Coordinates of C-alpha atoms in Angstrom, one line a residue:
Chain A
M1 CA 0.0 -0.1 0.0
S2 CA 1.5 3.4 -1.0
I3 CA 0.9 6.8 0.4
I4 CA 2.0 8.6 -2.6
R5 CA 1.3 7.3 -6.2
L6 CA 2.1 9.3 -9.3
E7 CA 0.3 7.7 -12.3
R8 CA 1.7 8.9 -15.7
V9 CA 2.0 12.5 -14.5
E10 CA 2.6 14.9 -17.4
K11 CA 3.3 18.7 -17.3
I12 CA 3.9 20.8 -20.4
F13 CA 5.1 24.3 -20.6
G14 CA 4.2 25.7 -23.9
G15 CA 6.1 23.3 -26.3
L16 CA 8.2 21.7 -23.6
R17 CA 7.5 18.4 -21.9
A18 CA 8.8 19.3 -18.5
I19 CA 7.5 15.9 -17.1
G20 CA 6.3 13.2 -19.7
G21 CA 4.4 10.5 -17.9
V22 CA 6.2 9.8 -14.8
S23 CA 5.0 7.1 -12.4
F24 CA 6.3 6.1 -9.0
E25 CA 4.8 4.9 -5.7
V26 CA 6.3 5.6 -2.1
A27 CA 5.5 3.4 0.6
P28 CA 4.6 4.7 4.1
K29 CA 7.7 5.7 6.2
Q30 CA 10.0 5.3 3.4
I31 CA 12.9 7.6 2.5
F32 CA 12.4 8.1 -1.0
G33 CA 15.0 9.8 -3.3
L34 CA 14.1 11.7 -6.6
I35 CA 17.2 12.5 -8.4
G36 CA 18.4 13.5 -12.0
P37 CA 20.3 16.0 -13.6
N38 CA 19.6 19.6 -13.6
G39 CA 16.4 20.6 -15.4
A40 CA 15.3 16.9 -15.3
G41 CA 12.0 17.9 -13.9
K42 CA 12.3 17.0 -10.2
T43 CA 11.1 20.4 -8.8
T44 CA 8.3 20.3 -11.2
I45 CA 7.0 16.9 -10.0
F46 CA 7.0 18.4 -6.4
N47 CA 5.0 21.4 -7.9
V48 CA 2.6 19.1 -9.6
V49 CA 2.3 17.0 -6.2
T50 CA 1.7 20.1 -4.0
G51 CA -0.7 21.8 -6.3
V52 CA 1.4 24.8 -7.5
Y53 CA 1.0 23.4 -11.1
Q54 CA -1.9 21.5 -12.3
P55 CA -1.0 18.2 -14.1
D56 CA -1.6 18.1 -17.9
G57 CA -2.0 14.4 -17.7
G58 CA -2.2 11.5 -15.2
K59 CA -2.8 11.7 -11.6
V60 CA -1.5 12.1 -8.2
V61 CA -3.0 9.9 -5.5
F62 CA -2.3 10.6 -1.9
D63 CA -3.4 8.2 0.8
G64 CA -6.2 6.7 -1.4
T65 CA -7.4 10.2 -2.6
D66 CA -7.0 11.6 -6.0
I67 CA -5.4 15.0 -5.3
S68 CA -4.4 16.0 -8.8
G69 CA -5.6 19.6 -9.4
W70 CA -6.1 20.7 -5.6
S71 CA -4.8 24.1 -4.3
P72 CA -1.5 24.3 -2.5
A73 CA -3.4 25.1 0.7
R74 CA -5.6 22.1 0.3
V75 CA -2.8 19.7 -0.4
A76 CA -0.9 21.2 2.6
A77 CA -4.0 20.8 5.0
R78 CA -4.5 17.2 3.7
G79 CA -1.0 16.3 4.9
I80 CA 1.7 16.9 2.4
A81 CA 4.3 19.6 3.4
R82 CA 7.2 20.8 1.4
T83 CA 10.2 22.8 1.4
F84 CA 11.6 25.1 -1.4
Q85 CA 14.7 24.7 -3.4
N86 CA 15.1 28.5 -3.5
I87 CA 14.4 29.0 0.2
R88 CA 11.2 30.8 0.8
L89 CA 11.0 31.8 4.4
F90 CA 9.1 34.9 5.6
R91 CA 12.2 36.8 6.0
A92 CA 11.2 39.7 8.2
M93 CA 9.6 37.4 10.8
T94 CA 11.4 35.7 13.7
V95 CA 12.3 32.0 13.3
R96 CA 9.5 31.1 15.7
E97 CA 6.8 32.9 13.9
N98 CA 7.9 31.4 10.7
V99 CA 7.1 28.1 12.3
I100 CA 3.8 29.2 14.0
V101 CA 2.4 30.4 10.5
A102 CA 2.0 26.9 9.5
G103 CA 0.1 25.9 12.8
H104 CA -3.4 25.3 11.3
K105 CA -3.9 22.0 13.0
I106 CA -3.4 23.7 16.4
H107 CA -5.4 27.0 15.5
R108 CA -8.8 26.8 17.3
A109 CA -9.4 30.5 17.9
N110 CA -11.0 32.6 15.2
M111 CA -10.8 36.3 14.6
L112 CA -13.2 37.4 17.3
D113 CA -11.3 35.2 19.9
A114 CA -8.3 37.1 18.9
V115 CA -9.9 40.8 19.0
L116 CA -11.2 39.6 22.6
R117 CA -8.0 38.1 23.6
N118 CA -10.0 35.4 25.7
G119 CA -9.0 32.2 26.9
R120 CA -9.1 30.1 23.8
F121 CA -6.7 32.8 22.2
D122 CA -4.2 32.3 25.0
A123 CA -4.4 28.6 24.8
D124 CA -3.8 28.7 21.2
E125 CA -0.7 31.0 21.6
R126 CA 0.8 28.7 24.1
A127 CA 0.1 25.6 22.2
F128 CA 1.6 27.4 19.0
T129 CA 4.9 28.3 21.1
D130 CA 5.3 24.8 22.7
K131 CA 4.9 23.0 19.4
A132 CA 7.1 25.5 17.5
D133 CA 9.9 25.1 20.1
E134 CA 9.8 21.5 20.0
L135 CA 10.2 21.3 16.3
L136 CA 12.8 24.0 16.4
E137 CA 14.5 21.7 19.0
I138 CA 14.3 18.8 16.6
M139 CA 15.9 20.7 13.9
G140 CA 18.5 22.3 16.3
L141 CA 17.2 25.9 16.1
R142 CA 15.6 26.3 19.5
E143 CA 18.4 28.8 20.6
L144 CA 17.7 31.0 17.4
A145 CA 13.8 31.1 18.0
D146 CA 13.8 34.8 18.5
E147 CA 16.2 35.7 15.8
E148 CA 14.9 37.0 12.3
A149 CA 14.8 34.4 9.8
S150 CA 16.8 36.5 7.2
S151 CA 19.7 36.6 9.9
L152 CA 20.1 32.9 9.9
P153 CA 23.1 31.3 8.0
Y154 CA 22.1 29.3 4.8
G155 CA 22.1 25.9 6.3
S156 CA 20.0 26.9 9.2
Q157 CA 17.5 28.7 6.8
R158 CA 17.1 25.3 5.2
R159 CA 16.3 23.6 8.4
L160 CA 14.0 26.2 9.5
E161 CA 12.0 25.4 6.3
I162 CA 11.7 21.7 7.4
A163 CA 10.8 22.9 11.0
R164 CA 8.0 25.1 9.4
A165 CA 6.8 22.3 7.2
L166 CA 6.6 20.0 10.0
M167 CA 4.3 22.4 11.8
L168 CA 1.6 21.3 9.4
E169 CA 1.8 17.9 11.1
P170 CA 2.1 16.1 7.7
K171 CA 2.1 12.6 6.7
V172 CA 4.5 13.2 3.9
L173 CA 7.4 15.7 3.8
L174 CA 8.7 16.7 0.6
L175 CA 12.3 18.1 0.7
D176 CA 13.6 20.0 -2.2
E177 CA 17.5 20.0 -2.0
P178 CA 17.7 20.2 1.8
A179 CA 21.4 19.8 1.8
A180 CA 22.1 22.6 -0.7
G181 CA 24.6 25.3 0.7
M182 CA 25.4 23.0 3.6
N183 CA 28.8 21.9 4.7
S184 CA 29.5 18.2 5.0
S185 CA 29.2 18.1 8.8
E186 CA 25.9 19.9 8.6
A187 CA 24.9 17.4 5.9
D188 CA 25.9 14.5 8.2
K189 CA 23.6 16.2 10.9
L190 CA 20.8 16.5 8.3
E191 CA 21.1 12.9 7.4
D192 CA 20.3 12.1 11.1
Q193 CA 17.7 14.5 11.4
I194 CA 15.9 13.0 8.3
R195 CA 16.0 9.7 9.8
F196 CA 14.8 11.0 13.1
L197 CA 11.8 12.4 11.4
R198 CA 11.0 9.1 9.8
D199 CA 11.5 7.0 12.9
E200 CA 10.0 9.3 15.5
L201 CA 7.4 11.3 13.7
S202 CA 6.4 8.3 11.3
L203 CA 6.8 10.5 8.3
T204 CA 7.3 9.5 4.7
I205 CA 10.0 11.7 3.2
V206 CA 10.6 12.4 -0.6
L207 CA 13.8 14.0 -1.2
V208 CA 15.1 15.9 -4.3
E209 CA 18.8 16.3 -3.6
H210 CA 22.1 16.8 -5.6
N211 CA 24.4 15.9 -2.8
M212 CA 24.9 12.3 -3.7
S213 CA 26.4 11.0 -0.4
V214 CA 23.3 12.2 1.5
V215 CA 21.0 10.7 -1.0
M216 CA 22.8 7.3 -1.3
S217 CA 23.3 7.0 2.4
V218 CA 19.8 8.1 3.6
C219 CA 17.4 7.0 0.8
E220 CA 16.1 3.5 0.8
R221 CA 14.7 3.8 -2.7
I222 CA 15.7 6.2 -5.6
H223 CA 13.8 7.2 -8.7
V224 CA 15.9 8.6 -11.4
V225 CA 14.4 11.2 -14.0
D226 CA 16.0 12.8 -16.9
H227 CA 14.5 15.2 -19.4
G228 CA 11.3 14.5 -17.7
E229 CA 11.3 10.6 -18.2
T230 CA 11.9 7.9 -15.6
I231 CA 15.3 6.3 -16.5
A232 CA 15.7 3.9 -13.4
E233 CA 14.4 3.2 -10.1
G234 CA 15.5 0.9 -7.3
P235 CA 17.5 0.8 -4.1
P236 CA 20.7 3.0 -3.9
S237 CA 23.2 0.1 -4.7
V238 CA 21.3 -0.7 -7.9
V239 CA 20.8 2.9 -9.1
K240 CA 24.3 3.9 -8.6
A241 CA 25.4 1.1 -10.8
D242 CA 22.8 1.5 -13.6
P243 CA 24.7 2.6 -16.9
K244 CA 21.7 4.7 -17.9
V245 CA 22.0 6.8 -14.7
L246 CA 25.7 7.3 -15.1
A247 CA 25.1 8.2 -18.8
A248 CA 22.4 10.8 -17.9
Y249 CA 25.0 12.5 -15.2
L250 CA 27.9 12.3 -17.8
G251 CA 25.6 13.7 -20.5
E252 CA 25.5 17.0 -19.1
E253 CA 26.1 20.1 -21.0
T254 CA 29.1 21.4 -18.9
P255 CA 31.9 18.8 -18.6
E256 CA 32.9 20.3 -15.1
A257 CA 29.5 19.6 -13.8
A258 CA 29.3 16.0 -15.3
I259 CA 32.7 15.4 -13.8
A260 CA 31.9 16.7 -10.4
D261 CA 28.7 14.5 -10.4
L262 CA 30.6 11.5 -11.7
R263 CA 33.1 12.0 -8.7
A264 CA 30.3 12.2 -6.2
V265 CA 28.4 9.0 -7.5
H266 CA 31.8 7.3 -7.5
A267 CA 32.9 8.4 -4.2
A268 CA 29.5 7.5 -2.7
A269 CA 29.7 4.1 -4.4
T270 CA 33.2 3.4 -3.0
S271 CA 32.5 4.7 0.5
S272 CA 29.2 3.2 1.5
P273 CA 28.5 -0.1 -0.3
E274 CA 25.4 -0.7 1.9
S275 CA 23.0 2.1 2.5
S276 CA 21.2 1.0 5.5
S277 CA 22.7 0.0 8.9
Chain B
M1 CA -10.5 38.7 37.2
K2 CA -9.0 39.4 33.8
W3 CA -12.2 40.7 32.3
L4 CA -13.0 42.7 35.6
L5 CA -9.6 44.5 35.1
R6 CA -10.5 45.2 31.3
A7 CA -13.8 46.6 32.1
A8 CA -12.0 48.7 34.7
V9 CA -9.5 49.8 32.1
A10 CA -12.4 50.4 29.5
A11 CA -14.3 52.5 31.9
A12 CA -11.3 54.6 32.7
I13 CA -10.7 55.2 29.0
V14 CA -14.4 56.3 28.5
G15 CA -14.0 58.4 31.5
A16 CA -10.8 60.1 30.3
L17 CA -12.2 60.7 26.8
W18 CA -15.2 62.2 28.5
G19 CA -13.1 64.6 30.4
L20 CA -10.8 65.1 27.7
S21 CA -13.8 66.1 25.4
Y22 CA -15.3 68.4 27.9
V23 CA -12.1 70.3 28.6
L24 CA -11.3 70.7 24.9
H25 CA -14.9 71.8 23.7
E26 CA -15.3 74.2 26.7
H27 CA -11.8 75.7 27.0
V28 CA -10.0 75.3 23.8
I29 CA -10.7 77.3 20.6
E30 CA -12.9 75.5 18.0
Y31 CA -10.2 75.7 15.3
V32 CA -7.7 73.6 17.4
V33 CA -10.4 71.1 18.5
R34 CA -11.4 70.6 14.8
I35 CA -8.0 69.8 13.8
A36 CA -7.8 67.4 16.7
M37 CA -10.9 65.5 15.5
L38 CA -9.6 65.6 12.0
C39 CA -6.3 64.0 13.1
G40 CA -8.4 61.2 15.0
M41 CA -10.1 60.4 11.8
N42 CA -7.0 60.4 10.1
I43 CA -5.6 57.9 12.5
I44 CA -8.6 55.7 12.0
L45 CA -8.0 55.8 8.3
A46 CA -4.3 55.2 8.4
V47 CA -4.5 52.3 11.1
G48 CA -7.2 50.7 8.8
L49 CA -5.3 51.2 5.5
N50 CA -2.2 50.0 7.0
L51 CA -3.6 46.5 7.6
I52 CA -4.0 45.9 4.0
N53 CA -1.4 48.0 2.4
G54 CA 1.3 47.4 5.2
T55 CA 0.6 44.2 7.0
T56 CA -0.7 42.3 4.0
G57 CA 1.1 44.1 1.3
Q58 CA -1.8 44.4 -1.0
F59 CA -2.0 48.0 -2.2
S60 CA -5.2 49.8 -2.2
I61 CA -5.3 53.3 -3.7
G62 CA -9.1 54.1 -3.5
H63 CA -9.8 54.1 0.2
A64 CA -11.6 57.5 -0.3
G65 CA -14.4 55.4 -1.9
F66 CA -15.0 53.4 1.2
M67 CA -14.8 56.5 3.3
A68 CA -17.4 58.0 1.0
V69 CA -19.7 54.9 1.3
G70 CA -19.3 55.3 5.1
A71 CA -20.1 59.0 5.3
Y72 CA -23.1 59.0 3.0
T73 CA -24.6 55.8 4.9
T74 CA -24.0 57.3 8.3
A75 CA -25.6 60.4 7.2
Y76 CA -28.6 58.9 5.5
V77 CA -29.3 56.5 8.3
C78 CA -28.9 59.2 11.0
T79 CA -31.3 61.4 9.1
Q80 CA -33.7 58.7 8.7
L81 CA -33.5 57.3 12.4
A82 CA -33.2 60.6 14.3
P83 CA -37.1 61.4 14.3
E84 CA -37.9 57.9 14.9
V85 CA -35.6 57.6 18.0
A86 CA -36.6 61.1 19.3
G87 CA -40.1 59.7 19.4
V88 CA -39.3 57.0 21.8
L89 CA -36.3 58.5 23.8
G90 CA -36.9 62.2 23.2
T91 CA -34.0 64.5 23.0
G92 CA -30.6 64.6 24.8
F93 CA -27.4 62.9 25.0
L94 CA -28.9 59.1 24.9
P95 CA -30.9 59.2 21.8
D96 CA -28.1 61.2 19.9
A97 CA -25.6 58.5 21.1
V98 CA -27.9 55.7 19.9
V99 CA -28.6 57.4 16.5
F100 CA -25.1 58.3 15.8
N101 CA -23.5 55.0 16.5
V102 CA -26.2 53.0 14.8
G103 CA -25.5 55.3 11.9
L104 CA -21.7 54.6 12.4
I105 CA -22.1 51.0 12.5
A106 CA -24.4 51.0 9.6
G107 CA -21.6 53.0 7.7
A108 CA -18.9 50.4 8.6
A109 CA -21.0 47.6 7.6
L110 CA -21.9 48.9 4.2
A111 CA -18.4 49.9 3.5
A112 CA -17.3 46.5 4.6
A113 CA -19.9 44.9 2.3
T114 CA -18.5 47.0 -0.5
G115 CA -15.1 45.8 0.3
V116 CA -16.2 42.3 0.0
V117 CA -17.5 43.0 -3.5
V118 CA -14.3 44.6 -4.5
G119 CA -12.0 42.5 -3.0
V120 CA -13.2 39.0 -3.9
P121 CA -12.6 39.3 -7.6
S122 CA -9.2 41.5 -7.3
L123 CA -7.8 39.7 -4.4
R124 CA -8.0 36.1 -5.9
L125 CA -5.3 37.0 -8.1
K126 CA -1.7 37.4 -7.1
G127 CA 0.0 40.9 -8.0
D128 CA -0.9 44.6 -8.0
Y129 CA -4.5 44.1 -9.3
L130 CA -6.0 45.5 -6.2
A131 CA -4.3 49.0 -7.0
I132 CA -5.8 49.2 -10.3
V133 CA -9.3 48.0 -9.2
T134 CA -9.3 50.3 -6.1
L135 CA -8.3 53.3 -8.1
G136 CA -11.3 52.7 -10.5
F137 CA -13.6 51.9 -7.6
G138 CA -12.8 55.2 -5.8
E139 CA -13.7 57.1 -9.0
I140 CA -16.8 55.2 -9.7
I141 CA -18.2 55.8 -6.2
R142 CA -17.6 59.4 -6.5
L143 CA -19.4 59.6 -10.0
L144 CA -22.4 57.4 -8.6
L145 CA -22.8 59.8 -5.7
T146 CA -22.5 62.8 -7.9
N147 CA -25.4 61.4 -10.0
A148 CA -27.6 60.1 -7.1
E149 CA -30.3 62.6 -6.8
F150 CA -31.8 61.1 -3.6
L151 CA -28.4 61.9 -2.0
G152 CA -28.3 65.5 -3.3
G153 CA -26.2 64.8 -6.3
A154 CA -23.1 67.1 -6.9
T155 CA -24.3 69.6 -4.2
G156 CA -24.2 67.0 -1.5
F157 CA -26.2 65.5 1.0
S158 CA -27.0 67.5 4.3
G159 CA -30.2 65.8 5.5
D160 CA -33.6 67.5 5.9
N161 CA -32.4 70.2 8.4
P162 CA -31.4 73.7 7.0
T163 CA -28.8 73.7 9.2
G164 CA -27.2 70.6 7.8
L165 CA -26.4 67.2 9.5
S166 CA -26.7 67.0 13.3
P167 CA -23.2 68.0 14.7
Y168 CA -23.0 64.6 16.6
T169 CA -19.2 64.2 16.1
N170 CA -17.2 65.7 19.2
V171 CA -13.8 64.7 20.7
F172 CA -15.4 61.9 22.8
W173 CA -16.8 59.9 19.8
V174 CA -14.0 60.6 17.7
F175 CA -11.4 59.2 20.1
L176 CA -13.6 56.4 21.5
W177 CA -13.6 55.1 17.9
V178 CA -10.1 55.6 17.4
V179 CA -9.5 53.4 20.6
I180 CA -11.9 50.8 19.2
V181 CA -10.4 50.6 15.8
I182 CA -6.9 50.5 17.1
V183 CA -7.6 47.8 19.5
V184 CA -9.5 45.7 17.1
I185 CA -6.8 46.1 14.3
R186 CA -3.9 45.6 16.8
N187 CA -5.4 42.5 18.3
V188 CA -6.1 40.9 14.8
T189 CA -2.5 41.9 13.7
F190 CA -0.9 40.2 16.8
S191 CA -2.6 36.9 16.1
Q192 CA -2.5 33.9 14.1
T193 CA -4.5 36.1 11.4
G194 CA -2.0 38.9 11.5
R195 CA 1.0 36.5 11.2
S196 CA -0.6 34.8 8.2
L197 CA -1.3 38.3 6.7
E198 CA 2.4 39.2 7.1
A199 CA 3.5 35.7 5.7
I200 CA 1.3 36.7 2.6
S201 CA 3.0 40.0 2.2
E202 CA 6.4 38.3 2.6
D203 CA 5.8 35.3 0.2
E204 CA 2.5 34.4 -1.0
I205 CA 3.5 31.2 -2.6
A206 CA 5.3 30.0 0.6
A207 CA 2.3 31.1 2.7
E208 CA 0.0 29.0 0.5
A209 CA 2.2 26.1 0.6
M210 CA 1.9 26.3 4.3
G211 CA -1.9 25.8 4.3
T212 CA -2.6 29.5 4.5
P213 CA -6.1 30.3 3.0
T214 CA -4.6 33.3 1.2
T215 CA -7.6 34.8 -0.8
R216 CA -9.9 34.6 2.3
L217 CA -7.5 36.4 4.7
K218 CA -6.7 38.9 2.2
V219 CA -10.4 39.7 1.7
V220 CA -10.8 39.6 5.5
A221 CA -8.0 42.4 5.9
F222 CA -9.4 44.3 2.9
T223 CA -12.9 44.2 4.5
L224 CA -11.7 45.2 7.9
S225 CA -9.7 48.2 6.5
A226 CA -12.8 49.2 4.3
A227 CA -14.8 49.3 7.7
A228 CA -12.4 51.5 9.4
A229 CA -12.6 53.9 6.5
G230 CA -16.4 53.7 6.6
I231 CA -16.4 54.8 10.5
A232 CA -13.9 57.7 9.6
G233 CA -16.3 58.8 7.0
G234 CA -19.3 58.8 9.1
L235 CA -17.4 60.7 11.8
F236 CA -16.3 63.2 9.1
A237 CA -20.0 63.6 7.6
H238 CA -21.3 64.7 11.0
L239 CA -18.4 67.0 11.6
Q240 CA -18.8 68.8 8.3
G241 CA -22.5 69.2 8.6
S242 CA -22.7 67.7 4.9
V243 CA -21.1 65.4 2.6
R244 CA -20.2 66.1 -1.1
P245 CA -18.7 63.9 -3.5
D246 CA -15.9 66.2 -3.9
D247 CA -14.9 65.5 -0.3
F248 CA -13.8 62.1 -1.5
K249 CA -11.5 62.8 -4.5
F250 CA -8.6 60.9 -5.4
D251 CA -6.4 63.3 -3.2
R252 CA -8.0 62.0 -0.4
S253 CA -6.8 58.4 -1.0
I254 CA -3.5 59.9 -1.7
D255 CA -3.4 61.7 1.7
M256 CA -4.1 58.3 3.4
I257 CA -1.1 56.6 1.6
V258 CA 1.1 59.6 2.6
M259 CA 0.0 58.9 6.2
I260 CA 1.0 55.3 6.1
I261 CA 4.3 55.7 4.2
V262 CA 5.4 58.6 6.4
G263 CA 4.8 56.4 9.6
G264 CA 6.2 53.2 8.1
L265 CA 4.2 50.6 6.3
G266 CA 3.3 47.7 8.6
S267 CA 3.3 49.7 11.9
I268 CA 0.3 50.6 13.8
T269 CA 2.0 53.2 15.9
G270 CA 3.6 54.4 12.6
A271 CA 0.2 54.9 11.1
V272 CA -1.0 56.8 14.0
I273 CA 2.0 59.2 13.8
G274 CA 1.4 59.6 10.0
G275 CA -2.2 60.1 10.7
I276 CA -1.5 63.1 13.1
F277 CA 1.2 64.4 10.6
V278 CA -0.9 64.6 7.6
G279 CA -3.8 66.2 9.7
V280 CA -1.6 68.9 11.1
T281 CA 0.4 69.7 7.8
L282 CA -2.8 69.7 5.9
E283 CA -4.0 72.6 8.0
L284 CA -0.7 74.4 8.0
M285 CA -0.6 74.2 4.2
R286 CA -4.2 75.3 3.8
D287 CA -3.2 78.6 2.2
L288 CA -1.3 76.7 -0.5
S289 CA -4.4 74.7 -1.6
E290 CA -3.6 72.7 -4.7
Y291 CA 0.2 73.0 -4.2
R292 CA 0.0 70.9 -1.1
L293 CA 0.0 68.0 -3.5
V294 CA 3.4 69.2 -5.0
L295 CA 4.8 69.4 -1.3
Y296 CA 3.4 65.8 -0.6
S297 CA 4.8 64.5 -3.7
L298 CA 8.2 66.1 -2.7
L299 CA 7.9 64.6 0.8
L300 CA 7.2 61.1 -0.6
V301 CA 10.3 61.4 -3.0
I302 CA 12.4 62.6 0.1
I303 CA 11.2 59.9 2.2
M304 CA 11.8 57.2 -0.4
L305 CA 15.2 58.4 -0.8
V306 CA 16.3 59.0 2.8
R307 CA 14.1 56.7 4.9
P308 CA 12.1 54.3 2.5
Q309 CA 10.7 52.4 5.5
G310 CA 9.1 55.3 6.9
V311 CA 9.6 56.8 10.4
L312 CA 9.2 53.5 12.3
G313 CA 9.5 51.0 9.6
K314 CA 7.7 47.7 10.5
R315 CA 8.4 48.2 14.1
E316 CA 5.9 49.1 16.9
L317 CA 6.4 51.9 19.5
S318 CA 5.0 50.3 22.4
F319 CA 5.1 50.2 26.1
S320 CA 5.4 46.2 25.8
R321 CA 8.9 47.0 24.2
L322 CA 9.9 48.6 27.5
F323 CA 8.0 46.4 29.9
P324 CA 7.3 42.9 28.2
K325 CA 3.7 42.0 28.7
K326 CA 1.8 39.0 27.7
A327 CA -0.6 40.5 25.2
A328 CA 1.8 42.4 23.0
K329 CA 4.1 39.5 22.0
P330 CA 2.2 36.4 23.0
A331 CA 4.3 34.0 21.3
R332 CA 7.3 34.9 23.5
A333 CA 5.6 35.7 26.7
A334 CA 3.8 32.5 26.7
G335 CA 7.3 30.5 26.4
D336 CA 8.6 32.4 29.5
E337 CA 5.6 31.0 31.6
K338 CA 6.7 27.4 31.3
P339 CA 7.7 25.9 34.5

């Protein structure tokens, strides 16, 4: 039984087929990797799943419900939370306020309660703070709760996006390049945090990531796309040996990027032959 | 206990305003009192407009239209209602208070309803559509009023009485409504609704992805802001003694925008400062008539160059900054209470 299932999802921008019939299934509590070279359509897949884009064909099934074409707010309320590749925090708000904005599951007080500042409003505010601090603790940001979000270093901003997404109390978390801009020790910590979220919060996690060592060590199953088409799927050990995957990474426009990617794949392949402990 | 304390504070505020009103009206020249009342109305307008333009980041440039709706509605309702109420309660303070406040609330309600009609189609879209739509709306309302014979057309509406609309507006009512509007909008701003509005202004796509019902909240903010403008309009009508379509020309919308930009977009206390600033400078520049628009434009250019965030920016000038209290920053204070 899968929690998210994409059935031949298509997305066309003008004459460009950004995604051409991609299908995959993610099992509950799985850590699922979605990889591919730049421009392969990974973020577009996220945008279709979360309702930012309407699919031009196929459907997205979440927990037994067809959610294709739903609005982003509705998808979020239903239980799919996400982070953004190009960090989208509420920059002028504090770290804690950023998290609280997503606190719809806690929110009981209506606007009249807020105007009257009654008991229900106070209870809400307390619950918001407690829950937000708990999530910030998990992501290692508790001490920065009162800082302005824009003042955080890049890696912390990425973790704050995860904390904010968790506030929705989702079943599925879509992470769009969470390790981008992190140094290797931060990336190692992120791996632990991702596993923690799956183990302790029973989350299903779908990960788009270019940092191959993170992908190979944390993901249980990997789906590879290139030019909007599926080229491989399987456990990390299988995917990283797949000639089509290697070709996709080698066939990039800039030789430097191709070599860097190849090195990363190779390094991951030699350093961790078996992914799970 | 909390509510008892609040009732006491409310009573103290009403008492203080009553005293202030008495002292000003009895012992200060009318000219100054009038400027004070105009400043009060400006505060209502600015604090209301700031909720949509500042906090939510959706620009309305036709708020004079909502002020007009409120002014005409209040004037009309009061004119119709006064004889009826006089028949039951006679004359004096109580019937006047009833008639005036019913009129003001009716004005606010109709302005709010108009806000929903204008807001729903234009706020469903992302982008600056609200500015275009409200610009047109302000002019449409003015032209409708100019052609509405039962409201006096271009000469304006001044009731059935030859002396004009009843002079209900005084310092007490103006500043009582100032307090009500500020308290309501402040409490909305510092709540989950306010946080969501700020999130919308920061990044609408992210706000939506975090489950925020963006369209609904934008309409709510716009409606509240229109209601505030409606109240200011009602107070204005019964200060002037008559309302004319020309009282609500485009310059008035610009005045309101100057208020919130001077004070700092997104700051309630900034809006208060801006409202007073415009109220006073308008009076000082009265002899310059049309040229004041040139001065305002110049002022806006200077502010944009020197201090684009306005006097206060997004910050609030508050006692709670000096003496942290639970209500002002609930999120932080609640955390401190943990054992």
